[in-house]
Coordinates of C-alpha atoms in Angstrom, one line a residue:
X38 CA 128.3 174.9 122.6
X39 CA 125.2 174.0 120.1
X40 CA 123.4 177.1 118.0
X41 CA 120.8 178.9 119.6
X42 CA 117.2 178.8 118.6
X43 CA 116.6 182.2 118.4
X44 CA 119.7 182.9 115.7
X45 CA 116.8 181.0 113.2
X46 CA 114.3 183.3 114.1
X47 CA 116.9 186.5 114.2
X48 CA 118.2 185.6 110.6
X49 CA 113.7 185.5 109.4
X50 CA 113.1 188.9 110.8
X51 CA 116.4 190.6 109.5
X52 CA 115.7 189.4 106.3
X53 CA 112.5 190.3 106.2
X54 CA 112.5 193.7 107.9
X55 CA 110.2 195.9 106.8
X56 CA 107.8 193.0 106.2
X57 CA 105.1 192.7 108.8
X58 CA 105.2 189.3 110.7
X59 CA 102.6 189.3 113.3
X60 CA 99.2 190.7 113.1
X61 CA 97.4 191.5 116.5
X62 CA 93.7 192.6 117.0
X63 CA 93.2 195.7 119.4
X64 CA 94.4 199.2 119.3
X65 CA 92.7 202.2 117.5
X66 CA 92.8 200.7 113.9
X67 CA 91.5 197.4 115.1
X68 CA 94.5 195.8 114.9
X69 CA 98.4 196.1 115.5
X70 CA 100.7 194.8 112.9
X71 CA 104.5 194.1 114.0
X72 CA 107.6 194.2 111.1
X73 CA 110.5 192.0 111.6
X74 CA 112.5 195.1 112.8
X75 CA 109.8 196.4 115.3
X76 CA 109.8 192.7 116.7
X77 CA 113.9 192.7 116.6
X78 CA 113.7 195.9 118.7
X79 CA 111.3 194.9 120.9
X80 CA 113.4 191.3 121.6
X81 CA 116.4 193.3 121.9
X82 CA 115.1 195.8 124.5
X83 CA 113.4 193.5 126.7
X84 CA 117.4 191.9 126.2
X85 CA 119.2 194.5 127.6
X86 CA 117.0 195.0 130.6
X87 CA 117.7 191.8 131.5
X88 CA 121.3 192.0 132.0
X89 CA 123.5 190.9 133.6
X90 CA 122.2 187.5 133.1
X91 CA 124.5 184.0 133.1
X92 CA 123.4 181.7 130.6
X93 CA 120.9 178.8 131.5
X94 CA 119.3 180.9 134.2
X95 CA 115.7 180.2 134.1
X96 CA 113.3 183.0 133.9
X97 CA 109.1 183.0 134.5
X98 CA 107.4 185.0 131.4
X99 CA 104.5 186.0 134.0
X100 CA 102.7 188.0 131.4
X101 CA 99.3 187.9 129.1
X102 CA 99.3 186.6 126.2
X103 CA 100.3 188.9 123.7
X104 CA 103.6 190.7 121.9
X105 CA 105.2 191.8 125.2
X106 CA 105.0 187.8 125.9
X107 CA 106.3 186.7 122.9
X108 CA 109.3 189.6 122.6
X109 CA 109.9 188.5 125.9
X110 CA 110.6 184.7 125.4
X111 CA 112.8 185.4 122.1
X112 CA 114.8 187.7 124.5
X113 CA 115.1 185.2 127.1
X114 CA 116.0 182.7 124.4
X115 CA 118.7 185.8 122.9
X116 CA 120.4 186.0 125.9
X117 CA 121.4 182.1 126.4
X118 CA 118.6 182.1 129.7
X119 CA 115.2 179.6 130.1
X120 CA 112.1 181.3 129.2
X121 CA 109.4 179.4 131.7
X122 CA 105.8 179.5 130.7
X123 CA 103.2 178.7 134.1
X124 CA 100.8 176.5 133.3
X125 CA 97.1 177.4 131.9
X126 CA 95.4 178.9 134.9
X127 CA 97.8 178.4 137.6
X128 CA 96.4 179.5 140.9
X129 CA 99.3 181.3 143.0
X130 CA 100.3 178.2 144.9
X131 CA 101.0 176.6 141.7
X132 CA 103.2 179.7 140.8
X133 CA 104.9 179.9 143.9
X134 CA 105.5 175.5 143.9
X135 CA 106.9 176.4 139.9
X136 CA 109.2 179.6 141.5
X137 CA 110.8 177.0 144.4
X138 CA 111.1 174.0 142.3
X139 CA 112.1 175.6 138.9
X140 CA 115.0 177.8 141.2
X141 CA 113.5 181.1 139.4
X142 CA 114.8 183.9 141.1
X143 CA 113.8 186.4 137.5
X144 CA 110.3 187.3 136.7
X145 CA 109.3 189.1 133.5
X146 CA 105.9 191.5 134.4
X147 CA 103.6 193.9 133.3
X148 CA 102.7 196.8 135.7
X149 CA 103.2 195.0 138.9
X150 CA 101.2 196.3 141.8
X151 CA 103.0 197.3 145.0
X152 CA 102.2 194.3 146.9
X153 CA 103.6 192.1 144.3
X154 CA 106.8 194.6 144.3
X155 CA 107.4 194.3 148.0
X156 CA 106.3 190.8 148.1
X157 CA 109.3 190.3 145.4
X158 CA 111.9 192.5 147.4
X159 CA 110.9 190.2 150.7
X160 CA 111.7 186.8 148.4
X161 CA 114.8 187.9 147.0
X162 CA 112.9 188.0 143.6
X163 CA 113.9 190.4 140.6
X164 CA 110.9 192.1 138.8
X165 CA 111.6 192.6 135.2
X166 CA 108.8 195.1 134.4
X167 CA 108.2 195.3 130.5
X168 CA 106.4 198.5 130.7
X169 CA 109.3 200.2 131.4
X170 CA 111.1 199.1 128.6
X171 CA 113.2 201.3 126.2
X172 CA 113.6 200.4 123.2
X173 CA 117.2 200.4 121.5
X174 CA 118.7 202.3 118.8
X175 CA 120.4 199.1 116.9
X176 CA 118.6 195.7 117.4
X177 CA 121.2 193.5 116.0
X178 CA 123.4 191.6 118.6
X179 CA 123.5 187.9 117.8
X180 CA 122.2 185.4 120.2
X181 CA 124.2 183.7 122.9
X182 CA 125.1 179.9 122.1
X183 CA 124.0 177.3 124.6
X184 CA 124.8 174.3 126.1
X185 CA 123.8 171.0 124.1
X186 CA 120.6 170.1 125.4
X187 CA 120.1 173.3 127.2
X188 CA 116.0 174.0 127.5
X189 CA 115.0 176.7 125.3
X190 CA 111.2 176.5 126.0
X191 CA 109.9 175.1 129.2
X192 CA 105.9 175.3 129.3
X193 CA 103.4 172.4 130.5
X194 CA 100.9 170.0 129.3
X195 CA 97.3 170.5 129.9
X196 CA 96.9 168.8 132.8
X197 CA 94.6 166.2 131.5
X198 CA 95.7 162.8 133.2
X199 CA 96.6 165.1 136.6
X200 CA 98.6 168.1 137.6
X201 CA 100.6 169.8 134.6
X202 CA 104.0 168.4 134.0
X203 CA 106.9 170.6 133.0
X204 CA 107.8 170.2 129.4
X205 CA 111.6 171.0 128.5
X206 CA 112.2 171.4 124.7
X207 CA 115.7 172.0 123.8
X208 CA 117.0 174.7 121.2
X209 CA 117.9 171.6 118.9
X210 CA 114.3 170.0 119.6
X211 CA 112.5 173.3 118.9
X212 CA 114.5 173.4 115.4
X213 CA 113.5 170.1 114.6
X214 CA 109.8 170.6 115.5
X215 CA 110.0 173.4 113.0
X216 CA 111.5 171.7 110.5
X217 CA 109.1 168.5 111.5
X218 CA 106.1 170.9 110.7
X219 CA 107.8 172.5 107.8
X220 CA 108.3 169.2 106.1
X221 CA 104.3 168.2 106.3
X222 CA 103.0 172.0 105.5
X223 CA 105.4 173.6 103.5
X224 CA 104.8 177.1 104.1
X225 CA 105.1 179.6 101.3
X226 CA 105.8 183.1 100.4
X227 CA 103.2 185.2 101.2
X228 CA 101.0 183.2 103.6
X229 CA 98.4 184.4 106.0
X230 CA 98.1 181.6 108.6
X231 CA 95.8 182.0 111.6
X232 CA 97.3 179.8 114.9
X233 CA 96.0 179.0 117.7
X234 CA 98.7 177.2 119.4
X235 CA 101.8 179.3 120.4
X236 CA 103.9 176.7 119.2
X237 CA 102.9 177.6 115.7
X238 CA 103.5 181.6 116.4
X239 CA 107.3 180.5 117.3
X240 CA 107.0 178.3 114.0
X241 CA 106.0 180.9 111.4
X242 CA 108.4 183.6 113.1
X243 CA 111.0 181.3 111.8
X244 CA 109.5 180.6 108.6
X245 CA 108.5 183.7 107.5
X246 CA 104.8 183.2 107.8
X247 CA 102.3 186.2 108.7
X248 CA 100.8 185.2 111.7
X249 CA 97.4 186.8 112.1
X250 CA 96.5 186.2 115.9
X251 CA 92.7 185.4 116.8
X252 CA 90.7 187.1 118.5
X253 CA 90.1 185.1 121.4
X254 CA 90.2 185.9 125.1
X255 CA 93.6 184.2 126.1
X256 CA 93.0 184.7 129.4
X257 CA 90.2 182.5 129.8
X258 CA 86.7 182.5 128.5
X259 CA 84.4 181.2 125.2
X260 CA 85.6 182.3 121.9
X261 CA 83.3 184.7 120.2
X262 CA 82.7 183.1 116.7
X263 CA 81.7 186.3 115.1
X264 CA 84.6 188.2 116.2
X265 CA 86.7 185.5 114.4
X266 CA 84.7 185.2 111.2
X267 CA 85.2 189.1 110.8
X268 CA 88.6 188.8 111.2
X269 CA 89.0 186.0 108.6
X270 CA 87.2 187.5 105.9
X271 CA 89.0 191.1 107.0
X272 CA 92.3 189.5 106.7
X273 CA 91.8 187.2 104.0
X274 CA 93.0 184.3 106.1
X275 CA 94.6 181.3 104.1
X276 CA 95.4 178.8 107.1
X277 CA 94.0 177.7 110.2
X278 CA 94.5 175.7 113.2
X279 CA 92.9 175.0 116.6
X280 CA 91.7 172.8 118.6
X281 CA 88.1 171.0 119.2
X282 CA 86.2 173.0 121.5
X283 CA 87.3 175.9 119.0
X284 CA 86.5 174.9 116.0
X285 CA 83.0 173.6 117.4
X286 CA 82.2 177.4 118.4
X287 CA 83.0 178.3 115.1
X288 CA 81.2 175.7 112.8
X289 CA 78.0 176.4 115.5
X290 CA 78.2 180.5 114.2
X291 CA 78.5 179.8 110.2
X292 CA 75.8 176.9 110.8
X293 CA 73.4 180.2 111.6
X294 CA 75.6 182.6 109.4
X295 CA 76.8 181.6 106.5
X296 CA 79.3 183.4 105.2
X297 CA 81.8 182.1 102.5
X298 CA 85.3 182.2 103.0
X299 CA 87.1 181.0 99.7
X300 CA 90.5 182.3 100.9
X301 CA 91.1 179.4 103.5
X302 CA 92.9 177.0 101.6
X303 CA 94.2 174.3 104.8
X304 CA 92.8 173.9 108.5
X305 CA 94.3 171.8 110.8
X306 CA 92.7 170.4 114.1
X307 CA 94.5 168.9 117.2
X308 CA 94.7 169.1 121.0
X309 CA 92.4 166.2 121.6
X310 CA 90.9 163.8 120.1
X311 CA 89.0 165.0 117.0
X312 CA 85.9 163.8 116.0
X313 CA 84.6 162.1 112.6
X314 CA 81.5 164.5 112.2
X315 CA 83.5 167.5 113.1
X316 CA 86.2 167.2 110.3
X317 CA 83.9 166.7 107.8
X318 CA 81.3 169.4 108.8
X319 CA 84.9 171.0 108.2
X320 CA 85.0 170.2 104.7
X321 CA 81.7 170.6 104.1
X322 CA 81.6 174.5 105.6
X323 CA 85.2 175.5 103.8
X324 CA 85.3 173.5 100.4
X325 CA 88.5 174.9 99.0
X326 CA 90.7 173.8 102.3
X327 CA 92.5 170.5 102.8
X328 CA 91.6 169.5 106.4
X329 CA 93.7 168.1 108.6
X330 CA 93.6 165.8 111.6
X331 CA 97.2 167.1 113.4
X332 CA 98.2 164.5 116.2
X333 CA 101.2 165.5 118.7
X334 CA 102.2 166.8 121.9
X335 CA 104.4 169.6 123.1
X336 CA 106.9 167.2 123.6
X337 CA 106.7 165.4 119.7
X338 CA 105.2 168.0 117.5
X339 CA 104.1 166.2 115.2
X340 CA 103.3 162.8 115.3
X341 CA 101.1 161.8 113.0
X342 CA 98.9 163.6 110.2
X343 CA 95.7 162.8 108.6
X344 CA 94.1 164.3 105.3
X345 CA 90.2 163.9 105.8
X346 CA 88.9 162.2 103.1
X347 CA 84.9 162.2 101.7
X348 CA 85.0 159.2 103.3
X349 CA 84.1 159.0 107.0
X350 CA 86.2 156.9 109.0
X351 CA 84.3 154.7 111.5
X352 CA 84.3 156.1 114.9
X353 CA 83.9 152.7 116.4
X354 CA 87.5 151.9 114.9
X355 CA 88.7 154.9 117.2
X356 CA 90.5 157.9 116.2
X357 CA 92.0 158.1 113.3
X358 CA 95.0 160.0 113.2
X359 CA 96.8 158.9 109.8
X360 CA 100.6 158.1 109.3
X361 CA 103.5 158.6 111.8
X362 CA 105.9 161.2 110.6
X363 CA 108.3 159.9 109.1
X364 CA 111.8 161.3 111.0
X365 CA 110.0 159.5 114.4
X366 CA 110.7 155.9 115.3
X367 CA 107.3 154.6 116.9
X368 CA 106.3 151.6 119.0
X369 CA 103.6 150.1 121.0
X370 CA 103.6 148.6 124.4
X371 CA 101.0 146.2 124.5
X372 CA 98.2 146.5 126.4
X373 CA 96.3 143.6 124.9
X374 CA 93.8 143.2 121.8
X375 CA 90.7 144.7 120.8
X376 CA 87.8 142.9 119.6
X377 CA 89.0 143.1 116.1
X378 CA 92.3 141.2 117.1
X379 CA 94.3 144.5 116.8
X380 CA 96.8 144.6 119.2
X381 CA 96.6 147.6 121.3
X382 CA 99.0 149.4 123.2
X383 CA 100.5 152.7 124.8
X384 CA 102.4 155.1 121.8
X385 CA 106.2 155.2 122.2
X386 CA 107.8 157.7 120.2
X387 CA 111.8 159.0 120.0
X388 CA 113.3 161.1 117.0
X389 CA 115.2 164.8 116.9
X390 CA 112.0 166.5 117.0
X391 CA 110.7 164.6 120.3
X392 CA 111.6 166.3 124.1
X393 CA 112.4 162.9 125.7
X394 CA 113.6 162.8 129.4
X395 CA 117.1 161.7 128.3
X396 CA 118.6 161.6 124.4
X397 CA 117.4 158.3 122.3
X398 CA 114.8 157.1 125.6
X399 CA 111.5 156.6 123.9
X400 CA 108.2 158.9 125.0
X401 CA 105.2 157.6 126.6
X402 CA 103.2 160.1 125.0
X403 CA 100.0 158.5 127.4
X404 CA 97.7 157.4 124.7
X405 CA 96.8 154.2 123.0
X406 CA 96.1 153.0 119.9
X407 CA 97.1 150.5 117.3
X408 CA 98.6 150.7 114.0
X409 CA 96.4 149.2 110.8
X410 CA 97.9 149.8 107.4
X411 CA 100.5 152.3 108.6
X412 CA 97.6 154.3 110.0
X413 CA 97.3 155.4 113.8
X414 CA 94.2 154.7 115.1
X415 CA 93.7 156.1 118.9
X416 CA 91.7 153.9 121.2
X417 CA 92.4 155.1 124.8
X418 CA 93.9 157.3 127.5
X419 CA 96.4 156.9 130.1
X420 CA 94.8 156.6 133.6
X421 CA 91.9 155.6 131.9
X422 CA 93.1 152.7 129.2
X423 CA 91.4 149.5 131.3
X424 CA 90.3 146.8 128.2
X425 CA 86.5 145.7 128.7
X426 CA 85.3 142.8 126.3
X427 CA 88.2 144.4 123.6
X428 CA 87.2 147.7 123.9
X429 CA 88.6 151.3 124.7
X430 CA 86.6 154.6 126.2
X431 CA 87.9 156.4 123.1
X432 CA 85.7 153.8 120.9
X433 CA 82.5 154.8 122.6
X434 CA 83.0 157.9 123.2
X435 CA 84.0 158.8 119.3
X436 CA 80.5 156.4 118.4
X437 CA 78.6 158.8 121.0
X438 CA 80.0 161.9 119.6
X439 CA 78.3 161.0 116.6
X440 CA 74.7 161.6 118.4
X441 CA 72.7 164.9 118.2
X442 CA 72.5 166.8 121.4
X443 CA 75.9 164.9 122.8
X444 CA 77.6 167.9 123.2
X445 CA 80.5 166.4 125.1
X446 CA 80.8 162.4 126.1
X447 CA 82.9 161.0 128.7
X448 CA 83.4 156.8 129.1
X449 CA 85.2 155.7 132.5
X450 CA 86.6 152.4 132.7
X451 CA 85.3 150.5 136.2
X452 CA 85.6 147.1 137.6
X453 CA 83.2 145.4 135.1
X454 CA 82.7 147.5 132.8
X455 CA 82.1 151.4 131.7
X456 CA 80.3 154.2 132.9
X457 CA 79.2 156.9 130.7
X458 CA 78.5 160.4 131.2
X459 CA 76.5 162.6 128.5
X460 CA 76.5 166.4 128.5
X461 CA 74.0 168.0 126.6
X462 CA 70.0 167.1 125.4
X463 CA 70.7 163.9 124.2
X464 CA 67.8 161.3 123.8
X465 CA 69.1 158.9 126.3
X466 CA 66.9 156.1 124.4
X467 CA 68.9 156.8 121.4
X468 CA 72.2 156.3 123.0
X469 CA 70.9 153.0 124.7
X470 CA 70.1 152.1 121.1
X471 CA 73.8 152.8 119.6
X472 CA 75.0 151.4 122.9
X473 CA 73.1 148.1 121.8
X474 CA 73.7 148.0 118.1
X475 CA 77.9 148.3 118.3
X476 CA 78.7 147.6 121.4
X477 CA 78.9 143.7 123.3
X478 CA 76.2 143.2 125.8
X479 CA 76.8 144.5 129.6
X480 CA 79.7 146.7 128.3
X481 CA 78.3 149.8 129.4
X482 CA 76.2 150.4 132.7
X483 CA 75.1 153.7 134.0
X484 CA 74.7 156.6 131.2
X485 CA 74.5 159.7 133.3
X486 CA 73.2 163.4 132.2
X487 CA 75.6 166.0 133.2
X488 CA 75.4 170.2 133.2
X489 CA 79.2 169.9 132.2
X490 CA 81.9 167.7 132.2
X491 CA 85.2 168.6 133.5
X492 CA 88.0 169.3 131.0
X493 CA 91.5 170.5 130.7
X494 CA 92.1 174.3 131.0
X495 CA 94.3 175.0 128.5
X496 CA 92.3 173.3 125.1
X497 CA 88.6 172.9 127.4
X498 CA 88.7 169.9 124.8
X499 CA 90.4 167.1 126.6
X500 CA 88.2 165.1 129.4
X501 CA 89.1 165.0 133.2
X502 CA 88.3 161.6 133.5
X503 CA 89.8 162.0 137.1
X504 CA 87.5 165.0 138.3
X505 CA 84.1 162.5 137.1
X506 CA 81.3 162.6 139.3

């Protein structure tokens, strides 16, 4: 049997049990804070209502984003079981393909109507309502141990290169991702971090960080910058994270608003590729924070970090990511070269802290690059990676970004050469112009305007390259 993941988390919010952990807006006061011991109760009712339950019996957290979701998941994990998230937007065929395929015979709900309650009892289906959820008088029991290499997370990627894949962390790869991310951003006593990304929530729960969660609509829809700016002043935020299309809504609001925020001492950015002009409009807006460039995947978080410098990187060189971590063993399968003479090639990855199909195989983690001074520099995409004249989509694209009025910029790789697709009031002659001046002749054909480009639904930063029109 191997330790559960949850025991880390368990032995965090016992020790710090009158100490509030989470932070989330709503409710009369504006916000709802949760102590290590109203979380431990929470975990342990949702726990009991579950049993009986065998251990590795996978369960669907079918709930909004919020503390009934995350009590739930740290119960499932408690009780030895497979918390399984749907993926971002998942349209009730893709719920019902996820129920037959995953086995899932347990759902975890919130108020379910009558039709889904008699739809359940037809299906053989056991409804788990948290709603109805009473809370216990001592929240200590330990947590079950697992099997080695028993899932303790399975959620999905964001469906960039296709439908999303299942993604099965183990309870030793989720405590080596924590450790991975504790090793690069030490956290400290008394921090006030701001994450985006759930995997961070699990991460500070562990740690002993205060999350304060954003207030974003989780469900779907644009973030309201002022909404978070209040919040961050409010709570004297120290840390942030999130991803492009966030941050960009963000940087747009303080742009017409200035407000200063000296408290914010580190922001990290990831999800996508990041661009050059969006970092350092970072530092720029929040001089007292290290920035960050974070590079990963739900399968190997990290990968690679980068501290933004004064010094721009050049967009035509790619992405610059910065240095692999160093617990990960990396190479590259070749591809060919880039007009520099760098080889290129796909980003193989293995280490504790990476979800590979099988122990010790390497990750295709889908994108390529090449390595130059022990730096990652990202180049291309899978599905969309085609060389023309020893160049990559990601290399235009990032030069593109660069424009006013590209508000996002798409390059697809074709027979001969690329086509590229603009959305926003660009001056089309003064992309023809950057075209020309850093790019070989006859590289790129078409540019087409677009309303909108399609992109993933889970960071609305990453490109649909298949779904181009």
């Amino acid at each position: 049997m191997a330790p559960n993941f949850f025991e880390l988390i368990r032995a965090t919010l016992q020790r710090l049990f009158e100490e509030p952990l989470v932070v989330w807006p709503g409710g009369p006061a504006g916000r709802r804070a949760f102590t290590g011991a109203a979380i431990l109760s929470r975990t342990q009712a949702v726990r009991e209502a579950l049993s009986p339950m065998a251990a590795g019996t996978p369960v669907l957290l079918a709930l909004p984003v919020g503390m009934d979701l995350v009590c739930a998941l740290l119960a499932v994990q408690a009780r030895g079981a497979v918390p399984m998230l749907p993926p971002a937007g998942a349209s009730p065929w893709q719920l019902w393909w996820l129920l037959r395929r995953g086995g899932i015979r347990t759902i975890i709900v919130q108020r379910p109507g009558r039709g889904v309650r008699l739809l359940a009892r037809m299906l053989g289906l056991r409804l788990v309502d948290v709603n109805t959820v009473t809370e216990p008088a001592e929240p200590t029991e330990p947590a079950v141990p697992v099997v080695a290499g028993q899932a303790a997370l399975v959620s999905h990627s964001s469906g960039s290169t296709g439908a999303p894949k299942a993604i099965r962390r183990g309870h030793g790869v989720l405590r080596a991702q924590h450790e991975a991310i504790k090793e690069v951003f030490p956290p400290w006593a008394g921090q006030r971090d701001f994450p985006l990304f759930p995997n961070l929530l699990l991460h500070n729960l562990a740690a002993g960080v205060l999350s304060i969660m954003p207030d974003v609509p989780w469900a779907g829809g644009p973030p309201e910058p002022a909404r978070l700016v209040a919040q961050l002043v409010r709570e004297q935020v120290q840390t942030l994270t999130g991803n492009v299309h966030y941050f960009s809504a963000l940087l747009k609001y303080l742009r017409q608003h200035p407000v200063a925020l000296p408290a914010v001492v580190g922001i990290g950015v990831g999800g996508s590729p990041v661009p050059e002009g969006l970092v350092q409009e970072l530092r720029a807006c929040f001089p007292g924070a290290a920035v960050h460039v974070i590079y990963g995947s739900s399968e190997a978080e990290p990968i690679a970090v980068r501290r933004v410098g004064a010094v721009p990187a050049d967009p035509c060189a790619g992405y610059y990511v910065g240095g692999f971590h160093p617990a990960l063993e990396w190479q590259l399968r070749p591809l060919g070269r880039l007009r520099g003479g760098q080889a290129v090639g796909e980003v193989l990855v293995r280490g504790a802290h990476v979800a590979s199909p099988q122990p010790g195989e390497w990750l295709p983690t889908g994108d390529y690059g090449y390595v130059a001074d022990g730096q990652l520099f990202l180049t291309g995409r899978k599905g969309n990676e085609r060389l023309h004249q020893g160049v990559q989509h990601y290399q235009i694209e990032h030069v593109l970004s660069q424009l006013p009025g590209v508000e996002r910029v798409a390059a697809r790789a074709g027979a001969a050469g690329f086509t590229v697709f603009v959305q926003g009031p660009a001056c089309p002659r003064a992309i023809a112009q950057v075209l020309a001046r850093d790019f070989p002749p006859g590289l790129c054909g078409a540019v087409q305007f677009r309303p909108r480009l399609p992109v993933d639904a889970r960071h609305h930063s990453k490109i649909r390259y298949d779904r181009l029109r």
